[in-house]
Short mmCIF file of C-alpha atoms and ligand atoms in Angstrom, two decimals:
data_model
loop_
_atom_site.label_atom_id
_atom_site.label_comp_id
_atom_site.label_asym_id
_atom_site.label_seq_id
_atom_site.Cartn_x
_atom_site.Cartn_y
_atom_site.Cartn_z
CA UNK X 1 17.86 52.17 31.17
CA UNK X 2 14.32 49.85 31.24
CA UNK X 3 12.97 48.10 34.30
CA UNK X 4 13.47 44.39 33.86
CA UNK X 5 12.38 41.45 35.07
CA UNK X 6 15.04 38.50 34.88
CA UNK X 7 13.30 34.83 35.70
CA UNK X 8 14.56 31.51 35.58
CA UNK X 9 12.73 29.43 32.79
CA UNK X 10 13.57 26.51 34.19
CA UNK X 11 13.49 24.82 37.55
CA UNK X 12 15.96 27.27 39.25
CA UNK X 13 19.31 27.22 39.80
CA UNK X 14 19.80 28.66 35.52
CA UNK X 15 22.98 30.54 36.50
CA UNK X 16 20.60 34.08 37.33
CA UNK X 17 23.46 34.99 39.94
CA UNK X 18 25.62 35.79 37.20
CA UNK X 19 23.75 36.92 34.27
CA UNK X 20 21.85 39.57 36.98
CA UNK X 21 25.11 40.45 38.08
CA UNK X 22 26.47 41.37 34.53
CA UNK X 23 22.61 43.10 34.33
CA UNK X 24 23.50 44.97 37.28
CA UNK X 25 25.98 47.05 35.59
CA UNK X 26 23.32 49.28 33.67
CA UNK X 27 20.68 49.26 36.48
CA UNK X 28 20.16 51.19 39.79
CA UNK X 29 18.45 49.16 41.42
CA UNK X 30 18.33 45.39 42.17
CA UNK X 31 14.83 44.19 43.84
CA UNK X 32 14.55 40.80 45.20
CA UNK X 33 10.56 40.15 45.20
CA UNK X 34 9.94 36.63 46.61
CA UNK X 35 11.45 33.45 48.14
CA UNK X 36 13.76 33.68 51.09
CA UNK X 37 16.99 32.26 51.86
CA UNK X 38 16.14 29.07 49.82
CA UNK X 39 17.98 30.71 47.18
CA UNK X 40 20.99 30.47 46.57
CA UNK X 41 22.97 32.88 44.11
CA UNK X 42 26.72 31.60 43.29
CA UNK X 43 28.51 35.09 41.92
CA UNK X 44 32.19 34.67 41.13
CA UNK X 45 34.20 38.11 41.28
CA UNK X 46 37.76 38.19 39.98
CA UNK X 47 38.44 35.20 42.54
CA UNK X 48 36.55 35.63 44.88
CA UNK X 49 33.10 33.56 45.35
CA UNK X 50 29.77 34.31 46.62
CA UNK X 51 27.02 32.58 48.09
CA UNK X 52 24.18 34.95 48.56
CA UNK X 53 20.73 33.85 49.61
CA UNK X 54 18.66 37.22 50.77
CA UNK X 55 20.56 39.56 49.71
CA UNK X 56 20.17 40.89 46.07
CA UNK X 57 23.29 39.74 43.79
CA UNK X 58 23.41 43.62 43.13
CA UNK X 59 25.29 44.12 46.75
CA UNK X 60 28.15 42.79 44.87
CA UNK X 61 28.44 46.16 42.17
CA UNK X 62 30.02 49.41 44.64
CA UNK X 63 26.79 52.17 44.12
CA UNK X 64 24.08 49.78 43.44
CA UNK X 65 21.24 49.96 45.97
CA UNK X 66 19.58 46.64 46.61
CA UNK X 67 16.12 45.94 48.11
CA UNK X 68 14.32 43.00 49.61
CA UNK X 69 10.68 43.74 48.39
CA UNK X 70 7.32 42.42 50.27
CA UNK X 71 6.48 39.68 48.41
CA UNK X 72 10.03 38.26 50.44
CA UNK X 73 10.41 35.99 53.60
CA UNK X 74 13.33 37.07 55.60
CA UNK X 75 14.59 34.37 58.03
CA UNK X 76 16.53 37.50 60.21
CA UNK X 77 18.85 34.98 61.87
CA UNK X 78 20.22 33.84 58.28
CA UNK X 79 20.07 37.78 56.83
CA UNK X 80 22.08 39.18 60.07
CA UNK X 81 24.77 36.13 58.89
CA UNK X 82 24.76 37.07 55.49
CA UNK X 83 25.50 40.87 56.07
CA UNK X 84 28.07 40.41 58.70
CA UNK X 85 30.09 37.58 55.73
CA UNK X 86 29.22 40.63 53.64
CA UNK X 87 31.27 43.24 56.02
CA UNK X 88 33.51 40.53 56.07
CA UNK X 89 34.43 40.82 52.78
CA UNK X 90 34.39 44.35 53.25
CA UNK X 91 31.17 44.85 50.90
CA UNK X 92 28.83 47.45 51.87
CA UNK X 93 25.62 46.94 53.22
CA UNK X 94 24.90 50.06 55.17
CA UNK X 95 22.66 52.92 53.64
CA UNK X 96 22.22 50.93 50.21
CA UNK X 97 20.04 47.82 51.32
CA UNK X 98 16.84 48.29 51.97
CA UNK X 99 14.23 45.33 53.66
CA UNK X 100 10.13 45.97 53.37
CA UNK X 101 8.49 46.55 56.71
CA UNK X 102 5.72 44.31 55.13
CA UNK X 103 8.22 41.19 54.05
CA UNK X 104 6.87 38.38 56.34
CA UNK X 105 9.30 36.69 59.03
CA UNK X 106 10.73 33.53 58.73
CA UNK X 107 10.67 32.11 62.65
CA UNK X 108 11.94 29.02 64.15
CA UNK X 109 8.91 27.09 64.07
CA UNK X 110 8.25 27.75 60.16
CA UNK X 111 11.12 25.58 59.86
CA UNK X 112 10.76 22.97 62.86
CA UNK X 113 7.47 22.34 60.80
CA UNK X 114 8.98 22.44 57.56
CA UNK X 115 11.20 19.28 58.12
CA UNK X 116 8.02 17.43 60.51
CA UNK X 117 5.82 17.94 57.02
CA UNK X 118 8.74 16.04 54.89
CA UNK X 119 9.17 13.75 57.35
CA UNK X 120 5.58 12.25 57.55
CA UNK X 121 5.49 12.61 53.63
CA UNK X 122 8.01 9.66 53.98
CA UNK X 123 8.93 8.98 50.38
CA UNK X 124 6.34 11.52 48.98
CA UNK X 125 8.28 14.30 50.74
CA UNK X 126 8.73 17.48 48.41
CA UNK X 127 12.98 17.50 49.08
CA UNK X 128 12.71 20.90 50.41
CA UNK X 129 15.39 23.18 51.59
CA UNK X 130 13.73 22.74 55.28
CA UNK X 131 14.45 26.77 55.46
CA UNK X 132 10.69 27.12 57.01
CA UNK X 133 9.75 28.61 53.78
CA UNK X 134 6.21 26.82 52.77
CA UNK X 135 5.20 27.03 56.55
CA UNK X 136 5.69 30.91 56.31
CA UNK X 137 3.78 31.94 53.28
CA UNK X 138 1.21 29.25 54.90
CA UNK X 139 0.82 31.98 57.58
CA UNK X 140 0.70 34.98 55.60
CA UNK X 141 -2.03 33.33 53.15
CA UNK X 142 -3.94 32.73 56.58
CA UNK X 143 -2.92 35.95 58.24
CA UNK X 144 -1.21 34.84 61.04
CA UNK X 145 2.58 35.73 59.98
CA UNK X 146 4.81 38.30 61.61
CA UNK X 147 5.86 40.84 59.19
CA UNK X 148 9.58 43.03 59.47
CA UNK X 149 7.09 45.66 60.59
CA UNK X 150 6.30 43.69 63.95
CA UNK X 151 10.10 42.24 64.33
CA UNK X 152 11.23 45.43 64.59
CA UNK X 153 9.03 46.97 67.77
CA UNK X 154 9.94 45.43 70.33
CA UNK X 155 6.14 45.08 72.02
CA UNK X 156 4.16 44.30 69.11
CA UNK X 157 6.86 41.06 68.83
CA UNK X 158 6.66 40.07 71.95
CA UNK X 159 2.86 39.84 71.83
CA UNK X 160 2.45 38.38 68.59
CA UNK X 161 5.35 35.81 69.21
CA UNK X 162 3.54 34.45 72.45
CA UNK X 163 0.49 33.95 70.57
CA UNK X 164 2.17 32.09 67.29
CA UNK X 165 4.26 30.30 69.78
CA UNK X 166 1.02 28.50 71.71
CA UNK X 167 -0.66 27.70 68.44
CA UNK X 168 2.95 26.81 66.99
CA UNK X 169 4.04 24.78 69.96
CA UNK X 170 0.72 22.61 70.14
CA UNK X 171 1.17 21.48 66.58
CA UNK X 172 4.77 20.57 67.09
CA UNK X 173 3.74 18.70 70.35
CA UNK X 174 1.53 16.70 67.65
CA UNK X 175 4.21 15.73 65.14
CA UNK X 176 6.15 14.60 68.54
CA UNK X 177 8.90 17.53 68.49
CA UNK X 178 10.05 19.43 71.24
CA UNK X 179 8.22 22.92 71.83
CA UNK X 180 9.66 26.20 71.56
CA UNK X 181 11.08 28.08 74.26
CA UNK X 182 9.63 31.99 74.47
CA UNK X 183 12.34 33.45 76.45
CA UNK X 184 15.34 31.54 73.71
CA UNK X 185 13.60 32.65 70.62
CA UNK X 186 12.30 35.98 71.63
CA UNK X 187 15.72 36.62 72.64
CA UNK X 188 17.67 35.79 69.32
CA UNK X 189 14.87 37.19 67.02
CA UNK X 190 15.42 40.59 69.25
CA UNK X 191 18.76 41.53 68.69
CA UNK X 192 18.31 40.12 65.27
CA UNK X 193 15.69 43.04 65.06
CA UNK X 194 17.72 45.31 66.83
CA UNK X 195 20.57 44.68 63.71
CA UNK X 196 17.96 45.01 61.31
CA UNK X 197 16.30 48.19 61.96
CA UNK X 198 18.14 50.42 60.28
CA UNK X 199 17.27 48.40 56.73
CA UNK X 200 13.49 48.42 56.94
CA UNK X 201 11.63 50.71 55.41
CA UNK X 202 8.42 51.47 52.92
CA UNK X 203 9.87 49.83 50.34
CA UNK X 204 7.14 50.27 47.95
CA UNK X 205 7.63 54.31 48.25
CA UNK X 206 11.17 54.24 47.78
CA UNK X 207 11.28 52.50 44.44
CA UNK X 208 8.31 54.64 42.83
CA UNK X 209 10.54 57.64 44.49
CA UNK X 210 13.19 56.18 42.74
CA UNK X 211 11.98 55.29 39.84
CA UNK X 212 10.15 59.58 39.43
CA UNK X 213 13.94 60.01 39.76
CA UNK X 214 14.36 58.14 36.58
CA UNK X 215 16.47 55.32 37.97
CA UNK X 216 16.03 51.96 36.66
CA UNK X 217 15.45 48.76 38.11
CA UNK X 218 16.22 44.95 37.96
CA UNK X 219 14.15 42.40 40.08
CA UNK X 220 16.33 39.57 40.62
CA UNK X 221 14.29 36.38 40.41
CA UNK X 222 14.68 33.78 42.84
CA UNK X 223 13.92 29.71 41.92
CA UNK X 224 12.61 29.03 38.27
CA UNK X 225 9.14 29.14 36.74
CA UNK X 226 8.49 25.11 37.55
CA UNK X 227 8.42 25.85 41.32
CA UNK X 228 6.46 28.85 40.62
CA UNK X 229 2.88 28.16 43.37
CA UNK X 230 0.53 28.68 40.66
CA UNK X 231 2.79 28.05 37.58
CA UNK X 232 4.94 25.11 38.35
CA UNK X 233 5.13 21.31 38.92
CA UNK X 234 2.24 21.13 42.14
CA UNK X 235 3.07 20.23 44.80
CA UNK X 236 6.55 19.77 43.72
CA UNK X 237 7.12 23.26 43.99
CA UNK X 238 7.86 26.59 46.04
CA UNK X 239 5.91 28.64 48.09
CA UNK X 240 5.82 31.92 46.05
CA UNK X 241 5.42 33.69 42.55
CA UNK X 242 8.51 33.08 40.49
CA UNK X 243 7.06 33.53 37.35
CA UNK X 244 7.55 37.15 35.95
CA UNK X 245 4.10 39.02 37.70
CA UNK X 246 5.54 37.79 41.07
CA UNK X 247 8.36 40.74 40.52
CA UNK X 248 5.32 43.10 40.22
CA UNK X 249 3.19 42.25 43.14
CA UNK X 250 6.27 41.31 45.15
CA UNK X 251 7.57 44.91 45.10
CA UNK X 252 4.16 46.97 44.48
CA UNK X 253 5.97 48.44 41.47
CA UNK X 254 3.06 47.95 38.43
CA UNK X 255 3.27 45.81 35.39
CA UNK X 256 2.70 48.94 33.61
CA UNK X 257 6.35 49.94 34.47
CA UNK X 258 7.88 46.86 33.22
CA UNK X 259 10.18 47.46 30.05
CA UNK X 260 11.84 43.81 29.53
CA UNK X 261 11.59 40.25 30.72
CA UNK X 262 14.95 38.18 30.56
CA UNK X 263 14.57 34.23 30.99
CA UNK X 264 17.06 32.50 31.74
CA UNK X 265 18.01 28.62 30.95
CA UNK X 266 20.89 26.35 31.61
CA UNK X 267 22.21 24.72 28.25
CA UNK X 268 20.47 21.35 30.09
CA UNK X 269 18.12 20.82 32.45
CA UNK X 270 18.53 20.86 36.53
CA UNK X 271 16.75 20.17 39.48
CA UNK X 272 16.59 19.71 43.05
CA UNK X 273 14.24 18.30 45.12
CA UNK X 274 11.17 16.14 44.14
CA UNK X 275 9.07 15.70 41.30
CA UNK X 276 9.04 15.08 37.63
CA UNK X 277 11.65 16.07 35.45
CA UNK X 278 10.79 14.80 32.20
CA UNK X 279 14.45 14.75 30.30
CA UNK X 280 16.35 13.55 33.42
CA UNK X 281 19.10 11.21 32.01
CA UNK X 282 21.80 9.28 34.27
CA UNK X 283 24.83 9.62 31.72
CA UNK X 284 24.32 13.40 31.36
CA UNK X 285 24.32 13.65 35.61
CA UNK X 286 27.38 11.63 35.70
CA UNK X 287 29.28 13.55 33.50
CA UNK X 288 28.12 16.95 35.18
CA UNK X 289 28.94 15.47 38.68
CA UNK X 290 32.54 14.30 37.91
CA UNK X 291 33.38 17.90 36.07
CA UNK X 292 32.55 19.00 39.89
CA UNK X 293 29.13 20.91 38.70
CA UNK X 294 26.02 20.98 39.46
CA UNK X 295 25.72 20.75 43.73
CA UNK X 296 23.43 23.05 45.32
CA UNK X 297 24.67 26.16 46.83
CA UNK X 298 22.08 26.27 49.33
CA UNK X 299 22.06 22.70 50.34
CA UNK X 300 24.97 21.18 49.01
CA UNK X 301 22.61 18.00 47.15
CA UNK X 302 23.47 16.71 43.89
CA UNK X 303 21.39 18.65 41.26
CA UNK X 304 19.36 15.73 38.86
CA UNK X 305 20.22 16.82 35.61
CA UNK X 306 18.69 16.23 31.88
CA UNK X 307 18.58 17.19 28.66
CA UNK X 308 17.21 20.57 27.51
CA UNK X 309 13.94 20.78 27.52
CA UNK X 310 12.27 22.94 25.09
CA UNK X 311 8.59 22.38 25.51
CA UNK X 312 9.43 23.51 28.73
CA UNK X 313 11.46 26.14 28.29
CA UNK X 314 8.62 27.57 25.28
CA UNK X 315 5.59 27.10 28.21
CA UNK X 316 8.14 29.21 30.71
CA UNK X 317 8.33 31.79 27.91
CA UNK X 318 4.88 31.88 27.51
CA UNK X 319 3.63 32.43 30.85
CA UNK X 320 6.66 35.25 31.99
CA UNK X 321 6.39 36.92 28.43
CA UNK X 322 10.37 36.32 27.90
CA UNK X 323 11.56 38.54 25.61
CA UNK X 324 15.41 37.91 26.15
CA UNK X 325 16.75 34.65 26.43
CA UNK X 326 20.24 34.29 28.87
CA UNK X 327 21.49 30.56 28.42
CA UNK X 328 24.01 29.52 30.92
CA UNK X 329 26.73 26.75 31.43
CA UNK X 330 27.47 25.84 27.67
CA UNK X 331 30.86 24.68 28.64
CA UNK X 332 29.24 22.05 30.81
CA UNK X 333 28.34 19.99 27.25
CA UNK X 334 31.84 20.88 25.83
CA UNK X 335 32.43 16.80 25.87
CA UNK X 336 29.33 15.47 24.18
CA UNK X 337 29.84 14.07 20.51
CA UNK X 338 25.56 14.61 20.93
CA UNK X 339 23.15 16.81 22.65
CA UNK X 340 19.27 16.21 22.95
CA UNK X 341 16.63 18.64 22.85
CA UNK X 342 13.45 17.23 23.95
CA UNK X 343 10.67 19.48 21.68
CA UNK X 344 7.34 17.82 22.31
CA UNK X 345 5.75 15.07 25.05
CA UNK X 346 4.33 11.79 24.53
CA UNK X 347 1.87 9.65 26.62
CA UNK X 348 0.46 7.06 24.56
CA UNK X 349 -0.62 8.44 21.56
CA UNK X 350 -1.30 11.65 22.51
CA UNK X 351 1.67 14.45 22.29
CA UNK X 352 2.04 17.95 24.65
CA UNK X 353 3.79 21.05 23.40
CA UNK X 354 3.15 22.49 26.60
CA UNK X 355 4.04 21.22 30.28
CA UNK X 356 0.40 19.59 31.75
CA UNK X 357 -1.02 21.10 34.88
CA UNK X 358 -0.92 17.53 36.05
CA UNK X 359 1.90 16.29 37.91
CA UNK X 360 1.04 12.66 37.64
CA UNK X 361 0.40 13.43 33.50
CA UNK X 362 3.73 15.06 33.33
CA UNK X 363 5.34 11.76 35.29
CA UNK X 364 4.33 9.92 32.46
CA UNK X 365 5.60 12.08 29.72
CA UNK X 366 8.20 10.59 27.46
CA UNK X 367 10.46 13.31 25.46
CA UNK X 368 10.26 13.34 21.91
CA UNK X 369 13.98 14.20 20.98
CA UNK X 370 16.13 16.30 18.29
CA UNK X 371 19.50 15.27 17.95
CA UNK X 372 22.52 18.00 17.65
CA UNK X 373 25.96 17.01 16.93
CA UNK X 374 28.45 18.08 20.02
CA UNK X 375 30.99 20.69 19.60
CA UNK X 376 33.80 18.72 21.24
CA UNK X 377 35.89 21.69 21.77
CA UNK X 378 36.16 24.05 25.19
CA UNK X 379 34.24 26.96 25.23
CA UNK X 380 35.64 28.65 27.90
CA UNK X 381 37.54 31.09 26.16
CA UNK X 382 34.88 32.17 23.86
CA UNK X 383 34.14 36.23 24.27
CA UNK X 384 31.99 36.98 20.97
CA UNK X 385 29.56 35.36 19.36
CA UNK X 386 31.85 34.71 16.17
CA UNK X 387 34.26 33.04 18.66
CA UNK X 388 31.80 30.36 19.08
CA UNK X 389 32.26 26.76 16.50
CA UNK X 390 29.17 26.74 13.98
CA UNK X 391 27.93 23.83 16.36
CA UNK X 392 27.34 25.39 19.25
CA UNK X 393 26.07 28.61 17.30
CA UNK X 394 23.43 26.05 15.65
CA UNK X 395 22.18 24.79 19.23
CA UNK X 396 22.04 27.50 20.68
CA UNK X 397 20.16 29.39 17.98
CA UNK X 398 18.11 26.30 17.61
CA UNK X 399 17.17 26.39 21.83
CA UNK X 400 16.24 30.12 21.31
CA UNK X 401 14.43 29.16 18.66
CA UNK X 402 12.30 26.52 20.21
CA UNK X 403 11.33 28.60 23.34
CA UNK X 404 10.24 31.62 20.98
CA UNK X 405 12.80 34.22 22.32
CA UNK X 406 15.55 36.13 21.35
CA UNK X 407 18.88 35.12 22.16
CA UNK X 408 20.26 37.66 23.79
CA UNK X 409 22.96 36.24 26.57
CA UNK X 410 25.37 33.28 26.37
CA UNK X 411 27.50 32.00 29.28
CA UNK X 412 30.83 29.72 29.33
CA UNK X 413 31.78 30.41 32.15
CA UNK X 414 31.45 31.45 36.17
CA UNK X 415 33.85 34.61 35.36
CA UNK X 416 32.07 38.11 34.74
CA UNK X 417 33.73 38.35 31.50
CA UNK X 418 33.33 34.84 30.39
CA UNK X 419 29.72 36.41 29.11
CA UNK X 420 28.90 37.39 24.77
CA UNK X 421 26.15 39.72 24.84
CA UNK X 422 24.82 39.52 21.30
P1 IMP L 501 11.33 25.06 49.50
O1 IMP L 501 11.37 26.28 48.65
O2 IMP L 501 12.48 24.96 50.47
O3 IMP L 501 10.01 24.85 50.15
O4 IMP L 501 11.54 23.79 48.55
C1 IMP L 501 10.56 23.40 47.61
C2 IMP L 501 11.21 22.89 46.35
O5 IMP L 501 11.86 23.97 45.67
C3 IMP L 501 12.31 21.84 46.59
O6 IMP L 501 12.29 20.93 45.50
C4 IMP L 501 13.58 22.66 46.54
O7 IMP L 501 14.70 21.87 46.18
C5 IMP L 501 13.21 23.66 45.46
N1 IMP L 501 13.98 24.92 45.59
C6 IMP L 501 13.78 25.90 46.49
N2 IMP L 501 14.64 26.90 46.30
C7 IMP L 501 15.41 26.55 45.25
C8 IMP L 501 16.47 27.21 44.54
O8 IMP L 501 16.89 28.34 44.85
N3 IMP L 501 16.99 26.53 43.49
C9 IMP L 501 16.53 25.32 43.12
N4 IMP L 501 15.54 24.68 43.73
C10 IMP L 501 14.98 25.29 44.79
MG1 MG L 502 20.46 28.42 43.32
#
C-alpha cells in the first residue's frame, strides 16, 4: 500500500476521523504530524463513540501502530487522560503508540496565556480552543519550548521548568493573572512524564525503519487547510502546518516518499472560531443545528455553517496537491429542495477564483452562486455509488469537479460502513 497524506480542504472539522479510520484498514501506520489536543476526531465504532484529540484515529483498528510525530504539541496532562479512557475501553495503547522525543510540550502557562491573549483581543479575539496551543509553537519558533525529550528526565525538567516559569510567571503577573506555582506544576507534569516514558522514542527512525520494512503509512491531518499558519485565513488561524507538506516536515519522513494526497470536504462549509467565512448562511446553520449536527467535539460551540465553497475547496486542492477527494456528511442536505455552490468571489467589480491572502479582502467577498436542485430523499442507507438519486450523483460530481480532484470517497453517515468508495 502507498504513503498518504489525508488533509482537510476546508476549515477543519471535514469528517477526517472517519474517512482516516476507513483509510486505516490498508495502512500500517497512522502518523499524527501537527496540532495538539485542539483536535478533535469523532470515530463511531459499531456503537460505540470516540472522541480522540492526540491520539491517532488509527488506535481504534487492533494491529495498527500509531505515532505522534515532531511537528506535534502534546499537552501530557490531556494525553495521560486520553490513554487511560482508551484502557478504559479496553483499547490498546501499550507497545503500538509511539510519541517523538522532539514533539514540544504543551505546559500550563501556554494555556493561562492562551485565554489572557483572547481576552485583551476583546471582540477581535481569534475564538480559540484556549488549549495553550499558539503560545507553544510561539516558544518553539523562539526556542524556548520544552520538548518530550526534556519532560521525560527528570533534571533537565526541573531546570528548564524553573526558568520558563520566571519568564512565564512575569508575563502573567502583567495580564493581571495569578502566577504559577513550581512545586504544583512540576509535580503533575512529573508523573505525567513518568506515564509517558515508555511511548517516546526517535520517531523519525522508526518510521524510515518501518517504512525499509515496506510498511505503509497514513498521516492523519489535524484542522483544515484555512487554519493552516502560512496557508490559511491570518490571523484567524492555527498555529501549525495543516496543509499537506506539514505531514512531511512534521514526521521527518520526505516528500519524496509520499504516494497520495486525500482532501477531504464536508458537503457544506463549517467553522469554528473567528474570521471570515465567505458562504456562511443562517438558514443552512439552523437546519444543521436542529438535526443535532454540527457542535464541536473539542469545545462543544456551535459550528457556523455555509454553503460549499468551491473556490475554496479548488485553492485547498491546489496548495496540498489533492489527488483524492473524500466528501463527508451528504445526509446533512438530505432536506434541501436547493443547494448552493459558491464558484467564484466578488468585491466590486473585480472577481477571485482563488481565496485572497487578505483577510480583510476575503471579509468583503460576496459568493457568486450555482444553484443544484436538492435530492429530498435520505441518504443514509446508500452503500454504492449507483445507490445514490441522479441528484446527489450530479452535486457531488459537480463539487469534485470544481475543486479539480477525483472523487474518490463519499460519506452518509457516522457508521464505518455508511462509506461508497468509488
Ligand atoms: P487554536 O488552534 O486553539 O489556537 O485555535 C485557533 C483557531 O483554530 C480557532 O478558530 C479554532 O476554533 C480553530 N481550530 C483549532 N482546532 C480546530 C479543529 O480541530 N477543528 C476546527 N477548528 C479548529
Ligand atoms: Mg474536529
Amino acid at each position: 500500500m502507498a504513503n498518504i497524506i489525508l488533509v482537510g480542504a476546508q476549515w477543519g472539522d471535514e469528517g477526517k476521523g472517519k474517512i482516516i479510520d476507513v483509510l486505516t484498514e490498508q495502512t500500517d501506520i497512522v502518523v499524527r504530524t501537527q496540532g495538539g489536543n485542539n483536535a478533535g476526531h469523532t470515530v463511531f465504532v459499531g456503537k460505540r463513540k470516540f472522541v480522540l484529540h492526540l491520539v491517532p484515529s488509527g488506535i481504534l483498528r487492533p494491529g495498527k501502530t500509531c505515532v505522534i510525530g515532531n511537528g506535534v504539541v502534546v499537552d501530557p496532562l490531556g494525553l495521560v487522560e486520553e490513554l487511560r479512557a482508551l484502557r478504559r475501553l479496553k483499547v490498546k495503547v501499550d507497545g503500538n503508540l509511539f510519541i517523538s522525543e522532539t514533539a514540544h510540550v504543551v505546559l500550563p502557562y501556554h494555556r493561562e496565556l492562551d485565554e489572557q491573549r483572547e481576552i485583551l483581543k476583546g471582540k477581535h479575539r481569534l475564538g480559540t480552543t484556549k488549549r495553550g496551543i499558539g503560545p507553544a509553537y510561539g516558544d518553539k519558533a523562539a526556542r524556548t519550548g520544552l520538548r518530550m525529550l526534556d519532560l521525560v528526565r527528570p533534571d533537565a525538567f526541573a531546570r528548564k521548568l524553573r526558568i520558563r516559569l520566571k519568564e512565564n510567571n512575569g508575563v502573567l503577573k502583567a495580564f493581571g493573572a495569578r502566577p504559577l506555582s513550581f512545586a504544583a506544576v512540576h509535580d503533575a507534569y512529573r508523573k505525567a512524564g513518568d506515564a509517558l516514558r515508555p511511548h517516546v522514542t526517535n520517531t523519525v527512525v522508526l518510521l524510515h525503519q518501518a517504512m525499509m520494512r515496506g510498511a505503509s503509512l497514513l498521516f492523519e491531518g489535524a484542522q483544515g487547510t484555512f487554519l493552516d499558519i502560512d496557508h490559511g485565513t491570518y490571523p484567524y488561524v492555527t498555529s501549525s502546518n495543516t496543509t499537506a507538506g506539514g505531514a512531511c516536515t512534521g514526521s521527518g519522513v520526505p516528500p519524496h516518499r509520499i504516494d497520495r494526497v486525500v482532501g477531504v470536504v464536508k458537503a457544506y462549509t463549517t467553522r469554528v472560531g473567528e474570521g471570515p467565512l465567505p458562504t456562511e448562511n443562517a438558514e443552512i446553520a439552523d437546519l444543521l443545528h436542529g438535526m443535532g449536527r454540527e457542535f464541536g467535539a473539542t469545545t462543544g460551540r456551535p459550528r457556523r455553517c455555509g454553503w460549499f465553497d468551491a473556490v475554496a475547496s479548488r485553492h485547498a486542492a491546489m496548495v496540498n496537491g489533492i489527488d483524492d477527494l473524500a466528501v463527508t456528511n451528504v445526509d446533512g442536505l438530505d432536506t434541501l429542495e436547493m443547494i448552493r455552490v459558491c464558484v467564484a468571489y466578488r468585491v466590486a467589480n473585480q472577481q477571485f477564483d482563488y481565496v485572497p491572502g487578505d483577510v480583510d479582502l476575503l471579509s468583503q467577498c460576496e459568493p457568486v452562486y450555482v444553484d443544484f436542485p436538492g435530492w429530498r430523499r435520505p441518504l443514509d442507507k446508500a452503500r454504492r455509488w449507483r445507490d445514490l438519486p441522479g441528484r446527489a450523483r450530479a452535486y457531488l460530481n459537480a463539487i469534485a469537479d470544481l475543486t479539480g480532484a477525483r472523487l474518490s470517497m463519499v460519506s452518509v453517515g457516522p457508521a464505518r460502513d455508511q462509506t461508497i468508495v468509488r
